[in-house]
mmCIF file of C-alpha atoms in Angstrom:
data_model
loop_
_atom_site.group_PDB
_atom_site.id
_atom_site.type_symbol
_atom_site.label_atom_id
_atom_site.label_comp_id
_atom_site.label_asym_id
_atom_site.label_seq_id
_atom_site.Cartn_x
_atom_site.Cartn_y
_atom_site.Cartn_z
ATOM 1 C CA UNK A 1406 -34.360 -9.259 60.846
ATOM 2 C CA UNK A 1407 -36.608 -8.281 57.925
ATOM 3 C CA UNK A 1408 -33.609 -9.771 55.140
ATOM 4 C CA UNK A 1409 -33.359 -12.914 57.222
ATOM 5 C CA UNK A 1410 -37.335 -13.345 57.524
ATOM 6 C CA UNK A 1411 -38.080 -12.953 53.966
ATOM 7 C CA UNK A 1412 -35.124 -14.955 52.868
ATOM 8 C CA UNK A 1413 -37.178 -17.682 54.989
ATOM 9 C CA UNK A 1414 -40.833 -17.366 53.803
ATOM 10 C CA UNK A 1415 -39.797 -16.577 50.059
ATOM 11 C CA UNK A 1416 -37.031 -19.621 49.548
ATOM 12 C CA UNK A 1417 -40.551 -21.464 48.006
ATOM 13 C CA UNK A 1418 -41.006 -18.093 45.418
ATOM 14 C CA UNK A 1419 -37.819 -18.803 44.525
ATOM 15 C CA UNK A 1420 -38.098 -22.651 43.855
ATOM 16 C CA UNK A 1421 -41.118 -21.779 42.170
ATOM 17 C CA UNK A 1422 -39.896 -19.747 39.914
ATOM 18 C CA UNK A 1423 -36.698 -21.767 39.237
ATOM 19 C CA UNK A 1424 -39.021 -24.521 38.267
ATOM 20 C CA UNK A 1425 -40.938 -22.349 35.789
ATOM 21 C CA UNK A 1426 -37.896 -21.643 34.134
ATOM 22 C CA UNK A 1427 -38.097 -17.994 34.880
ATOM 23 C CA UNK A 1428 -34.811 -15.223 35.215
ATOM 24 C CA UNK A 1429 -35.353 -13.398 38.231
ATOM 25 C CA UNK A 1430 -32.974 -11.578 41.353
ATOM 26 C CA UNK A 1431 -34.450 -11.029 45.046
ATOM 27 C CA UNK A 1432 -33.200 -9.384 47.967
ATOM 28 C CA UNK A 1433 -35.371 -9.523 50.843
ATOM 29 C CA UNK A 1434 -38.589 -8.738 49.821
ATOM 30 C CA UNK A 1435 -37.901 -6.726 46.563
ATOM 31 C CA UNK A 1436 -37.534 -8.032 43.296
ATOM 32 C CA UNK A 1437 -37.501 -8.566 39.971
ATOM 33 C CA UNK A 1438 -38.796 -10.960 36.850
ATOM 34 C CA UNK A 1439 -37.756 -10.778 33.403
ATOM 35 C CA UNK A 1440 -39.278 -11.801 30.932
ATOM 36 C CA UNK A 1441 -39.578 -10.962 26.856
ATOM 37 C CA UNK A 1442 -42.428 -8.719 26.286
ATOM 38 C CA UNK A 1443 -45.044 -6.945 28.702
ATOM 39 C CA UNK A 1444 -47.596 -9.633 27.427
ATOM 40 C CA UNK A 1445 -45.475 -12.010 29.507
ATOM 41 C CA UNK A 1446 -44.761 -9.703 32.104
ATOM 42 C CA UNK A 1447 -48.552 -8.604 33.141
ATOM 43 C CA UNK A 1448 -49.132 -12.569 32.775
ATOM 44 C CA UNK A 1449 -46.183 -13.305 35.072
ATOM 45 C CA UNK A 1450 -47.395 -10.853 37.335
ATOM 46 C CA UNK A 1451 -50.587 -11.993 37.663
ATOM 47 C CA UNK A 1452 -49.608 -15.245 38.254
ATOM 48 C CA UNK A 1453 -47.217 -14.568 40.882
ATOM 49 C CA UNK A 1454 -48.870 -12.931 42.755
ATOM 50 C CA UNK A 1455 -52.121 -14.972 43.126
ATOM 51 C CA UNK A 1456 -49.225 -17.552 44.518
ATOM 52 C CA UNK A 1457 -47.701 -15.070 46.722
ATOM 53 C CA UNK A 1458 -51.205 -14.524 48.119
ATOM 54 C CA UNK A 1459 -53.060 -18.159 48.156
ATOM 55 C CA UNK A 1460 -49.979 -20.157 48.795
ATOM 56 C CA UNK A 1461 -47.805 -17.839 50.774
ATOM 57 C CA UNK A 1462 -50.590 -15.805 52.449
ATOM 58 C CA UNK A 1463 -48.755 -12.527 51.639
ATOM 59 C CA UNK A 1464 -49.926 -9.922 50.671
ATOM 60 C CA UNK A 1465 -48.739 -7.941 47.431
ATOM 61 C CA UNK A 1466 -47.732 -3.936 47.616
ATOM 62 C CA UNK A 1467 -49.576 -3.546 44.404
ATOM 63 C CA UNK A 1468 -48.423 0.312 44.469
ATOM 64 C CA UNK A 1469 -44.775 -0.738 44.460
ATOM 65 C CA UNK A 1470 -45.299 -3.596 41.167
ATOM 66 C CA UNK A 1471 -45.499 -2.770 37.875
ATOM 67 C CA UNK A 1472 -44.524 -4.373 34.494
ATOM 68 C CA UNK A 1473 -41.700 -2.360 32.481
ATOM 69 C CA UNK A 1474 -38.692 -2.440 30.366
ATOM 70 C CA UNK A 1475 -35.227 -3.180 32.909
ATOM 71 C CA UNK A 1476 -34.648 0.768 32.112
ATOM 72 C CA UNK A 1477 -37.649 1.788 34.021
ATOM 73 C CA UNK A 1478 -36.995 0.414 36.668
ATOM 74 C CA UNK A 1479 -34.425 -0.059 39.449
ATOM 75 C CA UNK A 1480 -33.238 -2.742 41.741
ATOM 76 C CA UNK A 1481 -30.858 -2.459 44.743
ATOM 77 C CA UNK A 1482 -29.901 1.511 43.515
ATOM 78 C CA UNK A 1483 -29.375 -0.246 40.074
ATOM 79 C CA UNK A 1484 -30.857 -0.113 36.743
ATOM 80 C CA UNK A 1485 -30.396 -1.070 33.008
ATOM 81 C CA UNK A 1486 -29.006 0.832 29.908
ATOM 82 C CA UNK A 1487 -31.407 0.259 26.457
ATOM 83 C CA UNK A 1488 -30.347 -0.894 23.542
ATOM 84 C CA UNK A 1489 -29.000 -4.312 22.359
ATOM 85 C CA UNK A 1490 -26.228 -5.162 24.770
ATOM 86 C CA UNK A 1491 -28.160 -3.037 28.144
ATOM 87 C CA UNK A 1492 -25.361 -2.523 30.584
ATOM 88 C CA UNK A 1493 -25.736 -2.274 34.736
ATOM 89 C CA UNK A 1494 -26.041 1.360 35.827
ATOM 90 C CA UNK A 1495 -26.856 3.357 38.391
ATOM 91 C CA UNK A 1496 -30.009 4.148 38.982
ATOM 92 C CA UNK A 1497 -31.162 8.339 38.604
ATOM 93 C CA UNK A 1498 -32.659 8.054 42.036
ATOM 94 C CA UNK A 1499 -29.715 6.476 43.446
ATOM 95 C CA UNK A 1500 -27.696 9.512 41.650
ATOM 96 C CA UNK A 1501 -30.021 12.343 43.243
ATOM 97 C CA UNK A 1502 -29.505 10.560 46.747
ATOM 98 C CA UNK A 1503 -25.647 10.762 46.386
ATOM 99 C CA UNK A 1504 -25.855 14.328 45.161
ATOM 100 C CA UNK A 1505 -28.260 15.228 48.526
ATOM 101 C CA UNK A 1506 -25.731 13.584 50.669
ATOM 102 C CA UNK A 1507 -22.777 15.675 49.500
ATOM 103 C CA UNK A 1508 -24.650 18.253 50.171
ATOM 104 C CA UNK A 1509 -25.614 17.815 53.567
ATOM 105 C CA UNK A 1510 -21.907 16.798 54.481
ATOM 106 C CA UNK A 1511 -20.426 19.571 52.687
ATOM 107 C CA UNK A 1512 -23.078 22.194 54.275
ATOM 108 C CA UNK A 1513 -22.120 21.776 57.763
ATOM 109 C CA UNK A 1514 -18.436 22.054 57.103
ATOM 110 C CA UNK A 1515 -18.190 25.265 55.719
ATOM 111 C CA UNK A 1516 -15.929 26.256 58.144
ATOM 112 C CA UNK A 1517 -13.722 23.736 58.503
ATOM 113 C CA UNK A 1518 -10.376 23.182 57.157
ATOM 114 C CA UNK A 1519 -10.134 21.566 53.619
ATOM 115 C CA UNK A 1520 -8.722 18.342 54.980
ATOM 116 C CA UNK A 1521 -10.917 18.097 57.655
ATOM 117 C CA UNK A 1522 -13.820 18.351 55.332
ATOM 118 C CA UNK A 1523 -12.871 15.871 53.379
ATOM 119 C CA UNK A 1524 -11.791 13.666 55.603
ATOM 120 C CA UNK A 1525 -15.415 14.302 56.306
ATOM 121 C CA UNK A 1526 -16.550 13.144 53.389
ATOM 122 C CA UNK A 1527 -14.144 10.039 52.743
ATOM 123 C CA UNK A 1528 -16.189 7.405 54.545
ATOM 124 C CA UNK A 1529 -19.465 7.689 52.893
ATOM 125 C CA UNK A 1530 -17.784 8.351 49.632
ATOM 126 C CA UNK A 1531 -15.554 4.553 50.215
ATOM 127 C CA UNK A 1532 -18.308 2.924 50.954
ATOM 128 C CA UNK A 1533 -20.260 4.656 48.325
ATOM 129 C CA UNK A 1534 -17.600 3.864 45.640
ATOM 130 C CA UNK A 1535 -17.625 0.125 46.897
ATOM 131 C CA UNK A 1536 -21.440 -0.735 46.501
ATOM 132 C CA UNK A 1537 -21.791 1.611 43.063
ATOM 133 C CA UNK A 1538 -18.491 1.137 41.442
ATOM 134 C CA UNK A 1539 -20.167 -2.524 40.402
ATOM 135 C CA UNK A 1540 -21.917 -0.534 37.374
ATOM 136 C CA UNK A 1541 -21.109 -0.850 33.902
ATOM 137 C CA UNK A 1542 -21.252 2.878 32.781
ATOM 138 C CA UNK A 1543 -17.810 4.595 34.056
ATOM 139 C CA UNK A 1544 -18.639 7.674 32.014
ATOM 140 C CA UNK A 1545 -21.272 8.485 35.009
ATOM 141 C CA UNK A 1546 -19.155 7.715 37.811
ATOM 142 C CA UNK A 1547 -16.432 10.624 36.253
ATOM 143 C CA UNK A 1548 -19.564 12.964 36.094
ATOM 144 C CA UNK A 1549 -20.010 12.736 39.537
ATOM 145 C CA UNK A 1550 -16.108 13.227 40.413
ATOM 146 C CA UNK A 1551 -16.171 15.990 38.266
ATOM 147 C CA UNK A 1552 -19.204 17.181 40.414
ATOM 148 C CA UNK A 1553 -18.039 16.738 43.687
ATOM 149 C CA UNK A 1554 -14.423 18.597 42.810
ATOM 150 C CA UNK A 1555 -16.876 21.555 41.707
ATOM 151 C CA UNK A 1556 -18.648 21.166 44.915
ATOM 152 C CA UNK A 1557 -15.705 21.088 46.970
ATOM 153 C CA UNK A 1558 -14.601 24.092 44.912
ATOM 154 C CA UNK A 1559 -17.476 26.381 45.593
ATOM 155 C CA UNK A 1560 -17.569 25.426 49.376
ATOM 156 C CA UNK A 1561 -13.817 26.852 49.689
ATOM 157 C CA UNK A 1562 -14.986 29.626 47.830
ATOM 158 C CA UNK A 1563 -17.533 30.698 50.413
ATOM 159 C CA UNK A 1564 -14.630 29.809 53.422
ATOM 160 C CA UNK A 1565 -13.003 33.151 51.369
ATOM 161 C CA UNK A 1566 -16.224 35.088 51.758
ATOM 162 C CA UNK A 1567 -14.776 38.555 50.864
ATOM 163 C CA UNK A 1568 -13.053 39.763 47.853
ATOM 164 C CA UNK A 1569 -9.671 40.922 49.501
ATOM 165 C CA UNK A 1570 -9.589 37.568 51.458
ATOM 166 C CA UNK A 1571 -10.672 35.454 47.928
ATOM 167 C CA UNK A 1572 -8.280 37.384 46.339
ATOM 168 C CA UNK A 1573 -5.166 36.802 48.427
ATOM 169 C CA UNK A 1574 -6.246 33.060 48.885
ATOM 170 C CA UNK A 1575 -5.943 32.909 45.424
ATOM 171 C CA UNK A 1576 -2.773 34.535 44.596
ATOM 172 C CA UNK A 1577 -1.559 32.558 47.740
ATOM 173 C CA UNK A 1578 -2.297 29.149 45.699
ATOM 174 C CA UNK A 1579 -0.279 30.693 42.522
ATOM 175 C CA UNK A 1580 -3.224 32.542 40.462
ATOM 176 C CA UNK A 1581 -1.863 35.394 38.588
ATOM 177 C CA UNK A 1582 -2.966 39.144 39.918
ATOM 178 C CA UNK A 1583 -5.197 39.778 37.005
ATOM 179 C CA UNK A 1584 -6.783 36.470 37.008
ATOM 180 C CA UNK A 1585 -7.279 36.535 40.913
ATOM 181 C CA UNK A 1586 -8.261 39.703 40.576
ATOM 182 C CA UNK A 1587 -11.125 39.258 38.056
ATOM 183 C CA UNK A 1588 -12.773 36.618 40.038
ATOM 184 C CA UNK A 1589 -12.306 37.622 43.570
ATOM 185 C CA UNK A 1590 -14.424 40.615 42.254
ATOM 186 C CA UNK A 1591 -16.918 38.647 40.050
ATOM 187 C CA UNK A 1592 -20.797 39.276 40.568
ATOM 188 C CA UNK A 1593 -21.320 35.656 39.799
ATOM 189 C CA UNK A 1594 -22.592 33.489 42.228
ATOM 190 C CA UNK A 1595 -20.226 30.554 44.144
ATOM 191 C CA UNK A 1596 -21.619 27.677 42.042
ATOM 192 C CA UNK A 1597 -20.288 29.184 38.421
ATOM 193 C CA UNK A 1598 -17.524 30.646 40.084
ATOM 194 C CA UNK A 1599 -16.393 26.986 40.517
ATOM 195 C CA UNK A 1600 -15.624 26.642 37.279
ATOM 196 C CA UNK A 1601 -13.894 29.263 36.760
ATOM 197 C CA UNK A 1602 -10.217 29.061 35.386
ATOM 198 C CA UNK A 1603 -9.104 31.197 38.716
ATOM 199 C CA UNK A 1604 -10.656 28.053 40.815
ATOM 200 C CA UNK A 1605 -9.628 25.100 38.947
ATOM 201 C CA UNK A 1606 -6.092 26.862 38.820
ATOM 202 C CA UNK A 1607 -6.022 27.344 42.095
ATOM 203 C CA UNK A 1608 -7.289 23.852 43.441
ATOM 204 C CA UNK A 1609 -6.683 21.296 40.861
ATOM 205 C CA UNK A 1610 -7.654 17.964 40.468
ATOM 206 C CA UNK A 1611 -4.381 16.700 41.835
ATOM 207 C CA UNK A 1612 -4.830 19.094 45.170
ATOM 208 C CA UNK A 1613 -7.732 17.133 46.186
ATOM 209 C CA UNK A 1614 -5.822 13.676 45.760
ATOM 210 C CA UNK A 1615 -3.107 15.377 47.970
ATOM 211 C CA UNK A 1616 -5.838 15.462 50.616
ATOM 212 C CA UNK A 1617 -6.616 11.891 50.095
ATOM 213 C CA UNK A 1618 -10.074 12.779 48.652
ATOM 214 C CA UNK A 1619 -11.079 9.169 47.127
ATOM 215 C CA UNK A 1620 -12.086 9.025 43.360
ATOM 216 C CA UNK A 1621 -15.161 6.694 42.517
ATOM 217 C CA UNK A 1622 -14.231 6.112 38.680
ATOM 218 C CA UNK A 1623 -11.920 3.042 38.373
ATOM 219 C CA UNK A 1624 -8.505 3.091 37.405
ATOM 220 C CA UNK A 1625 -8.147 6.515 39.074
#
């Protein structure tokens, strides 16, 4: 109900600031103002506020406002690029969360098959790809592909455990005997194993698209 609510009691913010000429976005109760220099802003945000207070009777989270360039802040799990032409992006917060939830997912499903884990994963990631894919900075969006393949990568690698079993997995997906050899006797840890040229022999890019796991960079 909270969406609905505020859509009801701000509709007047947003008339007001319509007829001050102003740029703005809302959802619900967050949003945002922009304007061309923090003069401006701290003015804006002065003045908005007394209105939100005296006219509305609301009160301001005064913890939660600030005035700042579009790249300090985010909106929705969005943010800005600088620079001339700033371009929508994802917000670092937004970034960590997605990271965090990989992890959980992938944590509990160290024993499970490979397509059952990512069939695990393919509904968050969907819906994931359909809110965030909106952002104007592909590059990061490959970053995290590249991420999660490395992920998925080191959680097979612990399915393996020991070095006879990692071993024969690996000559079992086509590794050479010296190369399977080398790192199914490594000291290194699982996460820079991952990246190893035994592992990204082994289970390619194109063996997790045979298990249907979705990309989130477009045109892939």
């Amino acid at each position: 109900m909270s969406p609905l609510l505020s859509n009801l009691m701000l509709d007047v913010l947003d008339r007001e600031l319509e007829r001050r000429g102003h740029r703005f976005v809302r959802y619900a109760d967050d949003g945002n103002i922009y304007v061309r220099s923090v003069r401006a802003g701290e003015r804006v945000m002065a003045s908005v506020s007394r209105f939100l207070e005296k006219k509305l009777k609301l009160k301001v989270n005064r913890g939660k406002s600030a005035v700042a360039r579009p790249g300090k802040r985010k909106f929705l799990g969005f943010s800005f690029t600088s620079g001339s032409e700033p371009k929508r992006r994802i917000a670092p917060q937004a970034l960590e969360r997605f990271k965090l939830r990989v992890r959980e997912l992938t944590r509990t499903g160290r024993h499970l098959a490979p397509a059952h884990l990512v069939n695990r994963l393919k509904l968050f990631l969907t819906g994931w790809r359909g809110y965030f894919g909106f952002c104007e900075t592909p590059s990061v969006l490959r970053k995290l592909d590249s991420w999660l393949r490395r992920r998925l990568r080191m959680v097979f690698w612990r399915q393996w455990k020991r070095g006879r079993t990692r071993f024969a997995a690996l000559r079992r997906l086509g590794v050479g005997r010296d190369l399977a050899a080398k790192a199914g006797g490594s000291a290194h840890g699982p996460w820079r194993l991952s990246r190893s040229p035994a592992l990204s022999f082994a289970l390619p890019n194109a063996y997790f698209i045979s298990l249907g796991l979705p990309t989130l960079a477009p045109g892939r």
